[in-house]
């Protein structure tokens, strides 16, 4: 399971949404934070990704941080933290 290190939400049809990538997941919680620590996105559904907006507004091109809590099909819990770039 991983989170890409960049995405480009510019409506060109390629790489417009940031998704958690991986297989064999029972459940997940994916949260995205801006550089001030404000949560700008959260999902518990791997099919729902972040489109680079918050409260209907486009977020600036910069680095963002995430936490990802995963439970795989064997019941093993993994917590990952990292960052990625939003590029416009």
Short mmCIF file of N, CA and C in Angstrom, two decimals:
data_model
loop_
_atom_site.label_atom_id
_atom_site.label_comp_id
_atom_site.label_asym_id
_atom_site.label_seq_id
_atom_site.Cartn_x
_atom_site.Cartn_y
_atom_site.Cartn_z
N UNK A 1 0.84 -1.16 0.00
CA UNK A 1 0.00 0.00 0.00
C UNK A 1 0.89 1.24 0.00
N UNK A 2 0.51 2.23 -0.79
CA UNK A 2 1.29 3.45 -0.80
C UNK A 2 0.45 4.62 -1.28
N UNK A 3 0.99 5.80 -1.05
CA UNK A 3 0.40 7.05 -1.51
C UNK A 3 1.40 7.66 -2.48
N UNK A 4 0.96 8.02 -3.70
CA UNK A 4 1.90 8.65 -4.64
C UNK A 4 2.52 9.91 -4.03
N UNK A 5 3.70 10.28 -4.53
CA UNK A 5 4.39 11.43 -3.94
C UNK A 5 4.03 12.76 -4.61
N UNK A 6 3.15 12.72 -5.61
CA UNK A 6 2.68 13.95 -6.26
C UNK A 6 1.41 13.66 -7.05
N UNK A 7 0.60 14.68 -7.25
CA UNK A 7 -0.53 14.59 -8.17
C UNK A 7 -0.85 15.97 -8.72
N UNK A 8 -1.57 15.99 -9.84
CA UNK A 8 -1.81 17.23 -10.58
C UNK A 8 -3.30 17.41 -10.87
N UNK A 9 -4.05 17.94 -9.92
CA UNK A 9 -5.50 18.11 -10.11
C UNK A 9 -5.84 19.29 -11.02
N UNK A 10 -5.57 19.12 -12.32
CA UNK A 10 -5.80 20.22 -13.27
C UNK A 10 -6.86 19.87 -14.33
N UNK A 11 -7.66 18.84 -14.05
CA UNK A 11 -8.77 18.44 -14.92
C UNK A 11 -8.35 18.05 -16.33
N UNK A 12 -7.13 17.49 -16.47
CA UNK A 12 -6.72 17.01 -17.79
C UNK A 12 -7.02 15.52 -17.97
N UNK A 13 -7.62 14.90 -16.94
CA UNK A 13 -7.98 13.49 -17.02
C UNK A 13 -6.87 12.54 -16.60
N UNK A 14 -5.70 13.05 -16.24
CA UNK A 14 -4.59 12.20 -15.82
C UNK A 14 -4.09 12.66 -14.45
N UNK A 15 -4.11 11.77 -13.48
CA UNK A 15 -3.54 12.07 -12.17
C UNK A 15 -4.24 13.24 -11.47
N UNK A 16 -5.55 13.35 -11.67
CA UNK A 16 -6.32 14.47 -11.11
C UNK A 16 -6.77 14.25 -9.67
N UNK A 17 -6.73 13.01 -9.20
CA UNK A 17 -7.19 12.67 -7.86
C UNK A 17 -6.12 11.83 -7.17
N UNK A 18 -5.88 12.11 -5.90
CA UNK A 18 -4.90 11.36 -5.12
C UNK A 18 -5.61 10.21 -4.41
N UNK A 19 -5.24 8.99 -4.77
CA UNK A 19 -5.82 7.79 -4.16
C UNK A 19 -4.75 7.02 -3.39
N UNK A 20 -5.17 6.29 -2.37
CA UNK A 20 -4.31 5.30 -1.73
C UNK A 20 -4.24 4.12 -2.68
N UNK A 21 -3.04 3.66 -2.99
CA UNK A 21 -2.84 2.53 -3.90
C UNK A 21 -2.53 1.28 -3.10
N UNK A 22 -3.11 0.16 -3.50
CA UNK A 22 -2.80 -1.08 -2.83
C UNK A 22 -3.94 -2.08 -2.95
N UNK A 23 -3.64 -3.31 -2.55
CA UNK A 23 -4.63 -4.38 -2.61
C UNK A 23 -4.68 -5.07 -1.25
N UNK A 24 -5.66 -5.92 -1.08
CA UNK A 24 -5.82 -6.73 0.13
C UNK A 24 -6.08 -5.91 1.38
N UNK A 25 -6.82 -4.82 1.23
CA UNK A 25 -7.15 -3.97 2.38
C UNK A 25 -8.53 -4.33 2.91
N UNK A 26 -8.61 -4.48 4.20
CA UNK A 26 -9.91 -4.68 4.86
C UNK A 26 -10.54 -3.32 5.15
N UNK A 27 -9.70 -2.39 5.64
CA UNK A 27 -10.19 -1.04 5.92
C UNK A 27 -9.03 -0.07 5.95
N UNK A 28 -9.35 1.22 5.85
CA UNK A 28 -8.33 2.26 5.92
C UNK A 28 -8.94 3.55 6.40
N UNK A 29 -8.09 4.41 6.93
CA UNK A 29 -8.43 5.80 7.20
C UNK A 29 -7.28 6.63 6.65
N UNK A 30 -7.61 7.50 5.70
CA UNK A 30 -6.62 8.34 5.02
C UNK A 30 -6.96 9.79 5.31
N UNK A 31 -6.02 10.52 5.91
CA UNK A 31 -6.23 11.92 6.24
C UNK A 31 -5.11 12.76 5.64
N UNK A 32 -5.48 13.93 5.08
CA UNK A 32 -4.53 14.86 4.48
C UNK A 32 -4.56 16.16 5.27
N UNK A 33 -3.35 16.70 5.52
CA UNK A 33 -3.21 17.93 6.30
C UNK A 33 -2.39 18.96 5.53
N UNK A 34 -2.75 20.24 5.70
CA UNK A 34 -1.93 21.29 5.08
C UNK A 34 -0.71 21.55 5.96
N UNK A 35 0.11 22.49 5.56
CA UNK A 35 1.38 22.72 6.29
C UNK A 35 1.18 23.31 7.68
N UNK A 36 -0.03 23.77 7.99
CA UNK A 36 -0.32 24.28 9.33
C UNK A 36 -0.98 23.23 10.20
N UNK A 37 -1.15 22.03 9.65
CA UNK A 37 -1.74 20.94 10.42
C UNK A 37 -3.24 20.85 10.36
N UNK A 38 -3.87 21.67 9.52
CA UNK A 38 -5.33 21.60 9.39
C UNK A 38 -5.71 20.44 8.49
N UNK A 39 -6.65 19.61 8.94
CA UNK A 39 -7.11 18.49 8.13
C UNK A 39 -7.95 19.02 6.98
N UNK A 40 -7.56 18.69 5.75
CA UNK A 40 -8.27 19.18 4.57
C UNK A 40 -9.00 18.07 3.83
N UNK A 41 -8.78 16.80 4.25
CA UNK A 41 -9.46 15.68 3.60
C UNK A 41 -9.36 14.46 4.50
N UNK A 42 -10.44 13.66 4.49
CA UNK A 42 -10.43 12.39 5.19
C UNK A 42 -11.38 11.44 4.48
N UNK A 43 -10.95 10.18 4.37
CA UNK A 43 -11.81 9.15 3.81
C UNK A 43 -11.51 7.81 4.46
N UNK A 44 -12.52 6.95 4.47
CA UNK A 44 -12.35 5.57 4.91
C UNK A 44 -12.65 4.62 3.75
N UNK A 45 -12.72 5.17 2.54
CA UNK A 45 -13.04 4.41 1.34
C UNK A 45 -11.91 4.55 0.33
N UNK A 46 -11.26 3.45 -0.02
CA UNK A 46 -10.12 3.50 -0.95
C UNK A 46 -10.53 4.01 -2.32
N UNK A 47 -11.80 3.93 -2.66
CA UNK A 47 -12.27 4.39 -3.97
C UNK A 47 -12.52 5.90 -4.00
N UNK A 48 -12.42 6.54 -2.84
CA UNK A 48 -12.61 7.99 -2.77
C UNK A 48 -11.25 8.63 -2.53
N UNK A 49 -10.83 9.49 -3.44
CA UNK A 49 -9.55 10.16 -3.32
C UNK A 49 -9.72 11.66 -3.15
N UNK A 50 -8.61 12.33 -2.92
CA UNK A 50 -8.63 13.79 -2.73
C UNK A 50 -8.42 14.48 -4.06
N UNK A 51 -9.30 15.45 -4.35
CA UNK A 51 -9.24 16.18 -5.61
C UNK A 51 -8.50 17.51 -5.51
N UNK A 52 -7.87 17.78 -4.38
CA UNK A 52 -7.11 19.02 -4.22
C UNK A 52 -7.94 20.22 -3.82
N UNK A 53 -9.15 19.98 -3.29
CA UNK A 53 -9.98 21.08 -2.83
C UNK A 53 -10.28 20.92 -1.34
N UNK A 54 -10.68 22.03 -0.74
CA UNK A 54 -11.12 22.03 0.65
C UNK A 54 -12.24 23.04 0.76
N UNK A 55 -13.39 22.60 1.25
CA UNK A 55 -14.58 23.46 1.36
C UNK A 55 -14.91 24.13 0.02
N UNK A 56 -14.71 23.38 -1.08
CA UNK A 56 -15.04 23.88 -2.40
C UNK A 56 -14.00 24.80 -3.02
N UNK A 57 -12.90 25.05 -2.33
CA UNK A 57 -11.85 25.93 -2.83
C UNK A 57 -10.63 25.13 -3.27
N UNK A 58 -9.99 25.57 -4.35
CA UNK A 58 -8.76 24.93 -4.80
C UNK A 58 -7.66 25.20 -3.77
N UNK A 59 -6.95 24.16 -3.42
CA UNK A 59 -5.84 24.31 -2.49
C UNK A 59 -4.59 24.68 -3.27
N UNK A 60 -3.67 25.41 -2.64
CA UNK A 60 -2.47 25.85 -3.36
C UNK A 60 -1.51 24.70 -3.67
N UNK A 61 -0.71 24.92 -4.69
CA UNK A 61 0.35 23.98 -5.04
C UNK A 61 1.45 24.08 -3.99
N UNK A 62 1.61 23.03 -3.22
CA UNK A 62 2.61 22.97 -2.15
C UNK A 62 2.67 21.53 -1.65
N UNK A 63 3.42 21.30 -0.61
CA UNK A 63 3.48 19.98 0.00
C UNK A 63 2.39 19.82 1.04
N UNK A 64 1.86 18.60 1.14
CA UNK A 64 0.84 18.24 2.12
C UNK A 64 1.31 16.99 2.84
N UNK A 65 0.77 16.77 4.03
CA UNK A 65 1.14 15.63 4.87
C UNK A 65 -0.06 14.72 4.99
N UNK A 66 0.21 13.44 5.20
CA UNK A 66 -0.88 12.50 5.37
C UNK A 66 -0.58 11.51 6.49
N UNK A 67 -1.65 10.94 7.02
CA UNK A 67 -1.57 9.75 7.87
C UNK A 67 -2.49 8.72 7.23
N UNK A 68 -2.05 7.48 7.27
CA UNK A 68 -2.78 6.39 6.66
C UNK A 68 -2.76 5.22 7.63
N UNK A 69 -3.94 4.85 8.11
CA UNK A 69 -4.08 3.69 8.99
C UNK A 69 -4.75 2.60 8.19
N UNK A 70 -4.07 1.46 8.06
CA UNK A 70 -4.55 0.35 7.24
C UNK A 70 -4.76 -0.89 8.09
N UNK A 71 -5.76 -1.66 7.74
CA UNK A 71 -5.92 -3.00 8.27
C UNK A 71 -6.04 -3.91 7.06
N UNK A 72 -5.11 -4.88 6.96
CA UNK A 72 -5.12 -5.77 5.80
C UNK A 72 -6.06 -6.95 6.04
N UNK A 73 -6.19 -7.82 5.06
CA UNK A 73 -7.16 -8.91 5.15
C UNK A 73 -6.77 -9.95 6.22
N UNK A 74 -5.53 -9.89 6.70
CA UNK A 74 -5.10 -10.78 7.79
C UNK A 74 -5.31 -10.13 9.16
N UNK A 75 -5.85 -8.90 9.18
CA UNK A 75 -6.10 -8.21 10.43
C UNK A 75 -4.92 -7.41 10.96
N UNK A 76 -3.83 -7.33 10.21
CA UNK A 76 -2.65 -6.59 10.64
C UNK A 76 -2.86 -5.10 10.41
N UNK A 77 -2.62 -4.30 11.44
CA UNK A 77 -2.74 -2.84 11.33
C UNK A 77 -1.39 -2.22 11.05
N UNK A 78 -1.37 -1.28 10.11
CA UNK A 78 -0.16 -0.54 9.76
C UNK A 78 -0.51 0.94 9.75
N UNK A 79 0.36 1.75 10.31
CA UNK A 79 0.18 3.21 10.27
C UNK A 79 1.34 3.79 9.50
N UNK A 80 1.01 4.58 8.47
CA UNK A 80 2.02 5.24 7.66
C UNK A 80 1.80 6.74 7.74
N UNK A 81 2.90 7.47 7.69
CA UNK A 81 2.86 8.93 7.62
C UNK A 81 3.81 9.36 6.54
N UNK A 82 3.47 10.44 5.84
CA UNK A 82 4.34 10.91 4.79
C UNK A 82 3.86 12.22 4.22
N UNK A 83 4.43 12.58 3.09
CA UNK A 83 4.05 13.83 2.43
C UNK A 83 4.03 13.61 0.93
N UNK A 84 3.38 14.54 0.24
CA UNK A 84 3.30 14.52 -1.22
C UNK A 84 3.15 15.95 -1.68
N UNK A 85 3.33 16.16 -2.98
CA UNK A 85 3.20 17.50 -3.57
C UNK A 85 1.95 17.59 -4.42
N UNK A 86 1.24 18.68 -4.25
CA UNK A 86 0.13 19.03 -5.13
C UNK A 86 0.73 19.99 -6.15
N UNK A 87 0.64 19.62 -7.42
CA UNK A 87 1.23 20.42 -8.50
C UNK A 87 0.11 20.93 -9.40
N UNK A 88 0.12 22.20 -9.67
CA UNK A 88 -0.92 22.77 -10.58
C UNK A 88 -0.27 23.23 -11.85
#
